[in-house]
PDB file of N, CA and C in Angstrom:
ATOM      1  N   MET A   6     -60.551  59.352 -30.333  1.00  0.00           N
ATOM      2  CA  MET A   6     -59.431  59.420 -30.421  1.00  0.00           C
ATOM      3  C   MET A   6     -58.189  59.338 -30.828  1.00  0.00           C
ATOM      4  N   ALA A   7     -57.090  60.040 -29.881  1.00  0.00           N
ATOM      5  CA  ALA A   7     -55.722  59.915 -31.222  1.00  0.00           C
ATOM      6  C   ALA A   7     -55.160  58.403 -31.267  1.00  0.00           C
ATOM      7  N   TYR A   8     -56.006  57.271 -31.451  1.00  0.00           N
ATOM      8  CA  TYR A   8     -55.057  56.137 -30.988  1.00  0.00           C
ATOM      9  C   TYR A   8     -55.466  55.490 -31.185  1.00  0.00           C
ATOM     10  N   ASN A   9     -55.813  55.159 -32.072  1.00  0.00           N
ATOM     11  CA  ASN A   9     -57.808  53.575 -32.290  1.00  0.00           C
ATOM     12  C   ASN A   9     -57.109  52.133 -32.205  1.00  0.00           C
ATOM     13  N   SER A  10     -56.082  52.362 -31.236  1.00  0.00           N
ATOM     14  CA  SER A  10     -55.573  51.148 -30.861  1.00  0.00           C
ATOM     15  C   SER A  10     -56.527  49.391 -29.738  1.00  0.00           C
ATOM     16  N   THR A  11     -56.792  48.600 -30.265  1.00  0.00           N
ATOM     17  CA  THR A  11     -57.984  47.345 -30.090  1.00  0.00           C
ATOM     18  C   THR A  11     -56.907  47.347 -28.075  1.00  0.00           C
ATOM     19  N   ASP A  12     -55.822  47.749 -27.748  1.00  0.00           N
ATOM     20  CA  ASP A  12     -55.637  46.757 -26.841  1.00  0.00           C
ATOM     21  C   ASP A  12     -56.081  48.159 -25.937  1.00  0.00           C
ATOM     22  N   GLU A  13     -56.857  48.801 -26.207  1.00  0.00           N
ATOM     23  CA  GLU A  13     -56.941  50.586 -24.946  1.00  0.00           C
ATOM     24  C   GLU A  13     -57.455  49.862 -23.590  1.00  0.00           C
ATOM     25  N   LYS A  14     -57.319  50.254 -22.598  1.00  0.00           N
ATOM     26  CA  LYS A  14     -58.205  49.892 -21.037  1.00  0.00           C
ATOM     27  C   LYS A  14     -58.258  51.850 -21.983  1.00  0.00           C
ATOM     28  N   SER A  15     -60.138  52.568 -21.202  1.00  0.00           N
ATOM     29  CA  SER A  15     -60.076  53.471 -20.609  1.00  0.00           C
ATOM     30  C   SER A  15     -61.234  53.716 -19.732  1.00  0.00           C
ATOM     31  N   GLU A  16     -60.421  55.024 -18.887  1.00  0.00           N
ATOM     32  CA  GLU A  16     -61.152  55.120 -17.956  1.00  0.00           C
ATOM     33  C   GLU A  16     -61.405  57.014 -17.294  1.00  0.00           C
ATOM     34  N   GLU A  17     -62.825  57.350 -17.305  1.00  0.00           N
ATOM     35  CA  GLU A  17     -63.013  58.994 -17.366  1.00  0.00           C
ATOM     36  C   GLU A  17     -62.426  59.181 -16.484  1.00  0.00           C
ATOM     37  N   LEU A  18     -61.905  60.706 -16.784  1.00  0.00           N
ATOM     38  CA  LEU A  18     -61.715  60.732 -14.496  1.00  0.00           C
ATOM     39  C   LEU A  18     -61.435  62.463 -15.344  1.00  0.00           C
ATOM     40  N   CYS A  19     -62.443  62.639 -16.110  1.00  0.00           N
ATOM     41  CA  CYS A  19     -62.932  63.802 -15.447  1.00  0.00           C
ATOM     42  C   CYS A  19     -63.955  64.144 -16.603  1.00  0.00           C
ATOM     43  N   ARG A  20     -65.108  65.497 -16.502  1.00  0.00           N
ATOM     44  CA  ARG A  20     -65.654  65.589 -17.699  1.00  0.00           C
ATOM     45  C   ARG A  20     -66.851  66.885 -17.704  1.00  0.00           C
ATOM     46  N   ILE A  21     -65.849  68.348 -18.094  1.00  0.00           N
ATOM     47  CA  ILE A  21     -66.891  69.548 -18.121  1.00  0.00           C
ATOM     48  C   ILE A  21     -67.744  69.575 -19.265  1.00  0.00           C
ATOM     49  N   VAL A  22     -68.962  70.736 -18.600  1.00  0.00           N
ATOM     50  CA  VAL A  22     -69.740  70.322 -19.966  1.00  0.00           C
ATOM     51  C   VAL A  22     -70.345  72.189 -19.596  1.00  0.00           C
ATOM     52  N   THR A  23     -69.973  72.964 -21.013  1.00  0.00           N
ATOM     53  CA  THR A  23     -70.707  73.614 -21.768  1.00  0.00           C
ATOM     54  C   THR A  23     -72.127  73.703 -21.693  1.00  0.00           C
ATOM     55  N   SER A  24     -72.126  75.030 -22.412  1.00  0.00           N
ATOM     56  CA  SER A  24     -73.455  74.936 -22.755  1.00  0.00           C
ATOM     57  C   SER A  24     -73.268  74.469 -24.789  1.00  0.00           C
ATOM     58  N   SER A  25     -71.950  75.134 -24.692  1.00  0.00           N
ATOM     59  CA  SER A  25     -71.215  74.427 -26.261  1.00  0.00           C
ATOM     60  C   SER A  25     -70.685  73.733 -26.294  1.00  0.00           C
ATOM     61  N   LYS A  26     -69.306  73.307 -25.480  1.00  0.00           N
ATOM     62  CA  LYS A  26     -68.235  71.598 -25.720  1.00  0.00           C
ATOM     63  C   LYS A  26     -68.956  71.383 -24.262  1.00  0.00           C
ATOM     64  N   LYS A  27     -68.130  69.427 -24.669  1.00  0.00           N
ATOM     65  CA  LYS A  27     -67.631  69.055 -23.575  1.00  0.00           C
ATOM     66  C   LYS A  27     -66.960  67.991 -23.411  1.00  0.00           C
ATOM     67  N   ILE A  28     -65.680  68.876 -22.816  1.00  0.00           N
ATOM     68  CA  ILE A  28     -64.755  68.017 -23.335  1.00  0.00           C
ATOM     69  C   ILE A  28     -64.899  67.285 -21.177  1.00  0.00           C
ATOM     70  N   VAL A  29     -63.960  65.606 -22.522  1.00  0.00           N
ATOM     71  CA  VAL A  29     -64.034  64.586 -20.861  1.00  0.00           C
ATOM     72  C   VAL A  29     -62.165  64.229 -21.233  1.00  0.00           C
ATOM     73  N   ALA A  30     -61.521  64.025 -19.783  1.00  0.00           N
ATOM     74  CA  ALA A  30     -60.359  63.503 -19.827  1.00  0.00           C
ATOM     75  C   ALA A  30     -60.821  62.304 -18.758  1.00  0.00           C
ATOM     76  N   ARG A  31     -59.670  61.262 -19.776  1.00  0.00           N
ATOM     77  CA  ARG A  31     -59.553  60.004 -19.630  1.00  0.00           C
ATOM     78  C   ARG A  31     -58.169  59.475 -19.792  1.00  0.00           C
ATOM     79  N   LYS A  32     -58.477  58.390 -19.467  1.00  0.00           N
ATOM     80  CA  LYS A  32     -56.624  57.962 -18.459  1.00  0.00           C
ATOM     81  C   LYS A  32     -56.872  56.224 -19.825  1.00  0.00           C
ATOM     82  N   ILE A  33     -55.841  56.648 -20.152  1.00  0.00           N
ATOM     83  CA  ILE A  33     -55.410  55.619 -21.143  1.00  0.00           C
ATOM     84  C   ILE A  33     -55.177  54.397 -20.836  1.00  0.00           C
ATOM     85  N   GLU A  34     -54.769  52.936 -20.397  1.00  0.00           N
ATOM     86  CA  GLU A  34     -53.801  51.754 -20.397  1.00  0.00           C
ATOM     87  C   GLU A  34     -53.718  51.738 -21.933  1.00  0.00           C
ATOM     88  N   ASN A  35     -52.221  50.781 -22.039  1.00  0.00           N
ATOM     89  CA  ASN A  35     -52.325  50.567 -23.410  1.00  0.00           C
ATOM     90  C   ASN A  35     -50.408  49.288 -23.246  1.00  0.00           C
ATOM     91  N   SER A  36     -50.745  49.095 -24.458  1.00  0.00           N
ATOM     92  CA  SER A  36     -48.744  48.724 -24.340  1.00  0.00           C
ATOM     93  C   SER A  36     -48.370  49.278 -23.711  1.00  0.00           C
ATOM     94  N   ARG A  37     -48.422  50.486 -24.324  1.00  0.00           N
ATOM     95  CA  ARG A  37     -47.041  51.594 -24.303  1.00  0.00           C
ATOM     96  C   ARG A  37     -46.738  52.189 -23.210  1.00  0.00           C
ATOM     97  N   GLY A  38     -47.984  52.417 -22.012  1.00  0.00           N
ATOM     98  CA  GLY A  38     -48.168  52.092 -20.746  1.00  0.00           C
ATOM     99  C   GLY A  38     -49.007  52.672 -20.254  1.00  0.00           C
ATOM    100  N   ILE A  39     -49.698  53.872 -19.673  1.00  0.00           N
ATOM    101  CA  ILE A  39     -50.018  55.313 -19.324  1.00  0.00           C
ATOM    102  C   ILE A  39     -50.042  56.529 -19.689  1.00  0.00           C
ATOM    103  N   SER A  40     -51.314  56.785 -20.435  1.00  0.00           N
ATOM    104  CA  SER A  40     -51.603  57.945 -20.578  1.00  0.00           C
ATOM    105  C   SER A  40     -52.350  58.680 -20.351  1.00  0.00           C
ATOM    106  N   VAL A  41     -53.183  60.006 -20.364  1.00  0.00           N
ATOM    107  CA  VAL A  41     -53.896  61.007 -20.335  1.00  0.00           C
ATOM    108  C   VAL A  41     -54.765  61.836 -21.054  1.00  0.00           C
ATOM    109  N   ASP A  42     -55.597  61.563 -21.949  1.00  0.00           N
ATOM    110  CA  ASP A  42     -56.242  62.120 -23.513  1.00  0.00           C
ATOM    111  C   ASP A  42     -57.063  63.302 -22.625  1.00  0.00           C
ATOM    112  N   ILE A  43     -57.215  64.288 -23.198  1.00  0.00           N
ATOM    113  CA  ILE A  43     -58.107  65.395 -22.932  1.00  0.00           C
ATOM    114  C   ILE A  43     -58.712  65.934 -24.865  1.00  0.00           C
ATOM    115  N   ARG A  44     -60.431  65.724 -24.984  1.00  0.00           N
ATOM    116  CA  ARG A  44     -60.731  65.878 -25.498  1.00  0.00           C
ATOM    117  C   ARG A  44     -61.780  66.632 -25.797  1.00  0.00           C
ATOM    118  N   GLU A  45     -62.245  66.859 -26.744  1.00  0.00           N
ATOM    119  CA  GLU A  45     -63.826  67.592 -26.897  1.00  0.00           C
ATOM    120  C   GLU A  45     -64.557  66.592 -27.969  1.00  0.00           C
ATOM    121  N   TYR A  46     -65.571  66.629 -27.125  1.00  0.00           N
ATOM    122  CA  TYR A  46     -67.150  65.427 -27.820  1.00  0.00           C
ATOM    123  C   TYR A  46     -67.787  66.250 -28.498  1.00  0.00           C
ATOM    124  N   PHE A  47     -68.328  64.639 -29.259  1.00  0.00           N
ATOM    125  CA  PHE A  47     -70.114  65.831 -29.927  1.00  0.00           C
ATOM    126  C   PHE A  47     -70.898  64.454 -30.360  1.00  0.00           C
ATOM    127  N   ASP A  48     -72.453  65.151 -30.569  1.00  0.00           N
ATOM    128  CA  ASP A  48     -73.406  64.116 -30.031  1.00  0.00           C
ATOM    129  C   ASP A  48     -73.657  64.011 -31.144  1.00  0.00           C
ATOM    130  N   ASN A  49     -73.619  63.186 -32.001  1.00  0.00           N
ATOM    131  CA  ASN A  49     -73.622  62.791 -33.783  1.00  0.00           C
ATOM    132  C   ASN A  49     -75.525  62.976 -34.067  1.00  0.00           C
ATOM    133  N   ASP A  50     -75.796  63.061 -35.268  1.00  0.00           N
ATOM    134  CA  ASP A  50     -77.533  62.576 -35.552  1.00  0.00           C
ATOM    135  C   ASP A  50     -77.712  61.986 -34.682  1.00  0.00           C
ATOM    136  N   ASP A  51     -77.402  60.959 -33.856  1.00  0.00           N
ATOM    137  CA  ASP A  51     -78.680  58.974 -34.138  1.00  0.00           C
ATOM    138  C   ASP A  51     -77.406  59.469 -32.228  1.00  0.00           C
ATOM    139  N   GLY A  52     -77.946  60.405 -31.441  1.00  0.00           N
ATOM    140  CA  GLY A  52     -76.974  61.040 -30.206  1.00  0.00           C
ATOM    141  C   GLY A  52     -75.881  60.306 -29.199  1.00  0.00           C
ATOM    142  N   GLU A  53     -74.702  59.435 -30.611  1.00  0.00           N
ATOM    143  CA  GLU A  53     -74.316  58.932 -29.853  1.00  0.00           C
ATOM    144  C   GLU A  53     -72.847  59.392 -29.376  1.00  0.00           C
ATOM    145  N   GLU A  54     -71.875  59.985 -28.575  1.00  0.00           N
ATOM    146  CA  GLU A  54     -70.953  61.238 -28.441  1.00  0.00           C
ATOM    147  C   GLU A  54     -69.965  60.270 -28.824  1.00  0.00           C
ATOM    148  N   LEU A  55     -69.189  61.881 -29.840  1.00  0.00           N
ATOM    149  CA  LEU A  55     -67.587  61.051 -29.726  1.00  0.00           C
ATOM    150  C   LEU A  55     -66.889  61.937 -30.002  1.00  0.00           C
ATOM    151  N   PRO A  56     -65.418  61.190 -30.360  1.00  0.00           N
ATOM    152  CA  PRO A  56     -63.978  62.001 -29.912  1.00  0.00           C
ATOM    153  C   PRO A  56     -64.890  63.636 -30.859  1.00  0.00           C
ATOM    154  N   THR A  57     -63.557  64.373 -30.511  1.00  0.00           N
ATOM    155  CA  THR A  57     -62.596  65.398 -32.353  1.00  0.00           C
ATOM    156  C   THR A  57     -61.918  64.620 -32.079  1.00  0.00           C
ATOM    157  N   LYS A  58     -61.481  65.780 -32.808  1.00  0.00           N
ATOM    158  CA  LYS A  58     -60.282  65.802 -33.411  1.00  0.00           C
ATOM    159  C   LYS A  58     -59.350  66.698 -32.234  1.00  0.00           C
ATOM    160  N   LYS A  59     -59.532  67.464 -32.369  1.00  0.00           N
ATOM    161  CA  LYS A  59     -59.796  69.196 -30.781  1.00  0.00           C
ATOM    162  C   LYS A  59     -59.240  68.182 -29.125  1.00  0.00           C
ATOM    163  N   GLY A  60     -57.452  68.066 -29.721  1.00  0.00           N
ATOM    164  CA  GLY A  60     -57.994  67.475 -28.071  1.00  0.00           C
ATOM    165  C   GLY A  60     -56.448  67.454 -28.134  1.00  0.00           C
ATOM    166  N   VAL A  61     -56.013  66.985 -27.115  1.00  0.00           N
ATOM    167  CA  VAL A  61     -54.206  65.860 -26.890  1.00  0.00           C
ATOM    168  C   VAL A  61     -53.895  64.652 -26.234  1.00  0.00           C
ATOM    169  N   ARG A  62     -53.538  64.320 -25.919  1.00  0.00           N
ATOM    170  CA  ARG A  62     -52.841  63.119 -25.314  1.00  0.00           C
ATOM    171  C   ARG A  62     -51.767  62.806 -25.768  1.00  0.00           C
ATOM    172  N   PHE A  63     -51.471  62.952 -24.335  1.00  0.00           N
ATOM    173  CA  PHE A  63     -50.377  62.680 -23.425  1.00  0.00           C
ATOM    174  C   PHE A  63     -49.417  61.621 -22.715  1.00  0.00           C
ATOM    175  N   SER A  64     -47.989  60.979 -22.192  1.00  0.00           N
ATOM    176  CA  SER A  64     -47.466  60.087 -20.967  1.00  0.00           C
ATOM    177  C   SER A  64     -47.971  61.144 -19.651  1.00  0.00           C
ATOM    178  N   SER A  65     -48.668  60.267 -19.287  1.00  0.00           N
ATOM    179  CA  SER A  65     -48.430  59.917 -17.779  1.00  0.00           C
ATOM    180  C   SER A  65     -47.767  60.990 -16.883  1.00  0.00           C
ATOM    181  N   GLU A  66     -46.480  60.688 -17.559  1.00  0.00           N
ATOM    182  CA  GLU A  66     -45.324  60.960 -16.741  1.00  0.00           C
ATOM    183  C   GLU A  66     -45.295  62.568 -16.570  1.00  0.00           C
ATOM    184  N   ASN A  67     -45.381  62.975 -17.604  1.00  0.00           N
ATOM    185  CA  ASN A  67     -46.101  64.318 -17.982  1.00  0.00           C
ATOM    186  C   ASN A  67     -46.716  65.084 -16.991  1.00  0.00           C
ATOM    187  N   VAL A  68     -47.588  64.726 -16.670  1.00  0.00           N
ATOM    188  CA  VAL A  68     -48.836  65.391 -15.874  1.00  0.00           C
ATOM    189  C   VAL A  68     -48.704  66.059 -14.316  1.00  0.00           C
ATOM    190  N   ALA A  69     -47.529  64.941 -13.722  1.00  0.00           N
ATOM    191  CA  ALA A  69     -47.233  66.720 -12.385  1.00  0.00           C
ATOM    192  C   ALA A  69     -46.963  67.769 -12.856  1.00  0.00           C
ATOM    193  N   GLU A  70     -45.601  67.667 -14.212  1.00  0.00           N
ATOM    194  CA  GLU A  70     -45.854  68.979 -14.637  1.00  0.00           C
ATOM    195  C   GLU A  70     -46.249  69.899 -15.193  1.00  0.00           C
ATOM    196  N   LEU A  71     -47.515  69.823 -15.495  1.00  0.00           N
ATOM    197  CA  LEU A  71     -48.993  70.310 -16.324  1.00  0.00           C
ATOM    198  C   LEU A  71     -49.850  70.627 -15.537  1.00  0.00           C
ATOM    199  N   VAL A  72     -49.545  69.782 -14.139  1.00  0.00           N
ATOM    200  CA  VAL A  72     -50.428  70.434 -12.831  1.00  0.00           C
ATOM    201  C   VAL A  72     -49.548  71.340 -12.391  1.00  0.00           C
ATOM    202  N   LYS A  73     -48.909  70.975 -12.197  1.00  0.00           N
ATOM    203  CA  LYS A  73     -47.938  72.101 -11.436  1.00  0.00           C
ATOM    204  C   LYS A  73     -47.872  73.484 -12.462  1.00  0.00           C
ATOM    205  N   ALA A  74     -47.598  73.798 -13.280  1.00  0.00           N
ATOM    206  CA  ALA A  74     -47.822  74.503 -14.791  1.00  0.00           C
ATOM    207  C   ALA A  74     -49.141  75.794 -15.145  1.00  0.00           C
ATOM    208  N   MET A  75     -50.116  74.551 -13.919  1.00  0.00           N
ATOM    209  CA  MET A  75     -51.448  75.887 -14.005  1.00  0.00           C
ATOM    210  C   MET A  75     -51.301  75.818 -12.413  1.00  0.00           C
ATOM    211  N   LEU A  76     -50.932  76.084 -11.463  1.00  0.00           N
ATOM    212  CA  LEU A  76     -51.114  76.485 -10.181  1.00  0.00           C
ATOM    213  C   LEU A  76     -51.354  77.635  -9.874  1.00  0.00           C
ATOM    214  N   PRO A  77     -50.401  78.721 -10.776  1.00  0.00           N
ATOM    215  CA  PRO A  77     -50.458  79.587 -10.360  1.00  0.00           C
ATOM    216  C   PRO A  77     -51.401  80.648 -10.989  1.00  0.00           C
ATOM    217  N   MET A  78     -53.009  79.839 -11.858  1.00  0.00           N
ATOM    218  CA  MET A  78     -53.745  80.325 -12.407  1.00  0.00           C
ATOM    219  C   MET A  78     -54.696  80.025 -11.629  1.00  0.00           C
ATOM    220  N   MET A  79     -54.660  79.464 -10.300  1.00  0.00           N
ATOM    221  CA  MET A  79     -56.074  78.337 -10.668  1.00  0.00           C
ATOM    222  C   MET A  79     -56.172  78.958  -8.748  1.00  0.00           C
ATOM    223  N   GLU A  80     -57.191  79.543  -8.133  1.00  0.00           N
ATOM    224  CA  GLU A  80     -57.937  80.179  -6.600  1.00  0.00           C
ATOM    225  C   GLU A  80     -57.340  79.045  -5.932  1.00  0.00           C
ATOM    226  N   LYS A  81     -56.702  79.398  -5.274  1.00  0.00           N
ATOM    227  CA  LYS A  81     -56.880  79.507  -3.432  1.00  0.00           C
ATOM    228  C   LYS A  81     -57.019  78.048  -3.419  1.00  0.00           C
ATOM    229  N   SER A  82     -58.765  78.376  -3.352  1.00  0.00           N
ATOM    230  CA  SER A  82     -59.687  76.683  -3.088  1.00  0.00           C
ATOM    231  C   SER A  82     -58.717  76.032  -3.632  1.00  0.00           C
ATOM    232  N   ASP A  83     -58.881  75.528  -4.829  1.00  0.00           N
ATOM    233  CA  ASP A  83     -58.771  74.792  -5.468  1.00  0.00           C
ATOM    234  C   ASP A  83     -57.768  74.353  -5.649  1.00  0.00           C
ATOM    235  N   ILE A  84     -56.280  74.608  -5.292  1.00  0.00           N
ATOM    236  CA  ILE A  84     -55.367  74.059  -4.891  1.00  0.00           C
ATOM    237  C   ILE A  84     -55.401  73.144  -4.184  1.00  0.00           C
ATOM    238  N   MET A  85     -56.048  74.035  -2.519  1.00  0.00           N
ATOM    239  CA  MET A  85     -56.326  73.500  -1.576  1.00  0.00           C
ATOM    240  C   MET A  85     -56.885  71.972  -1.287  1.00  0.00           C
ATOM    241  N   ASP A  86     -57.678  71.739  -2.067  1.00  0.00           N
ATOM    242  CA  ASP A  86     -59.056  70.577  -2.444  1.00  0.00           C
ATOM    243  C   ASP A  86     -57.427  69.981  -3.383  1.00  0.00           C
ATOM    244  N   ILE A  87     -56.483  69.876  -4.445  1.00  0.00           N
ATOM    245  CA  ILE A  87     -55.316  69.144  -4.195  1.00  0.00           C
ATOM    246  C   ILE A  87     -54.965  68.558  -3.494  1.00  0.00           C
ATOM    247  N   MET A  88     -54.404  69.507  -2.403  1.00  0.00           N
ATOM    248  CA  MET A  88     -53.426  69.251  -1.888  1.00  0.00           C
ATOM    249  C   MET A  88     -54.257  68.369  -0.471  1.00  0.00           C
ATOM    250  N   GLU A  89     -55.605  68.989  -0.674  1.00  0.00           N
ATOM    251  CA  GLU A  89     -56.586  67.410   0.871  1.00  0.00           C
ATOM    252  C   GLU A  89     -55.932  66.065  -0.191  1.00  0.00           C
ATOM    253  N   ILE A  90     -56.358  66.591  -1.413  1.00  0.00           N
ATOM    254  CA  ILE A  90     -56.091  64.995  -2.265  1.00  0.00           C
ATOM    255  C   ILE A  90     -55.053  64.127  -1.998  1.00  0.00           C
ATOM    256  N   ALA A  91     -54.414  64.605  -2.436  1.00  0.00           N
ATOM    257  CA  ALA A  91     -52.715  64.372  -2.656  1.00  0.00           C
ATOM    258  C   ALA A  91     -52.645  63.735  -0.978  1.00  0.00           C
ATOM    259  N   THR A  92     -53.057  64.614  -0.703  1.00  0.00           N
ATOM    260  CA  THR A  92     -52.496  64.376   1.337  1.00  0.00           C
ATOM    261  C   THR A  92     -53.362  62.920   1.743  1.00  0.00           C
ATOM    262  N   GLU A  93     -54.667  62.522   1.036  1.00  0.00           N
ATOM    263  CA  GLU A  93     -55.425  60.892   1.234  1.00  0.00           C
ATOM    264  C   GLU A  93     -54.638  59.459   0.011  1.00  0.00           C
ATOM    265  N   LEU A  94     -54.003  60.664  -0.538  1.00  0.00           N
ATOM    266  CA  LEU A  94     -53.370  60.152  -1.605  1.00  0.00           C
ATOM    267  C   LEU A  94     -52.244  58.961  -1.353  1.00  0.00           C
ATOM    268  N   THR A  95     -51.242  59.395   0.135  1.00  0.00           N
ATOM    269  CA  THR A  95     -50.367  59.305   0.380  1.00  0.00           C
ATOM    270  C   THR A  95     -50.450  58.804   1.259  1.00  0.00           C
ATOM    271  N   GLU A  96     -51.808  59.217   2.070  1.00  0.00           N
ATOM    272  CA  GLU A  96     -51.507  58.206   3.790  1.00  0.00           C
ATOM    273  C   GLU A  96     -50.708  56.784   3.528  1.00  0.00           C
TER     274      GLU A  96
END
């Protein structure tokens, strides 16, 4: 990951696997706060899954802005799914 801190707690949020890539989104909690890490992974020769340098980590404060920016390029059904999840979380 971008930081190799020993105080990090990591939770996988999403995994996208294609024929050529594995992309994993994780929620990271540490002494600096909460962040999101989206990174490409690979399997080494021993079959161990490891992160690459291809990725980004950003503060959780920026998640809403990122989601809003991506909404215009999403399918209507995906936006409806997001709205349903948001409704459930706010009830």
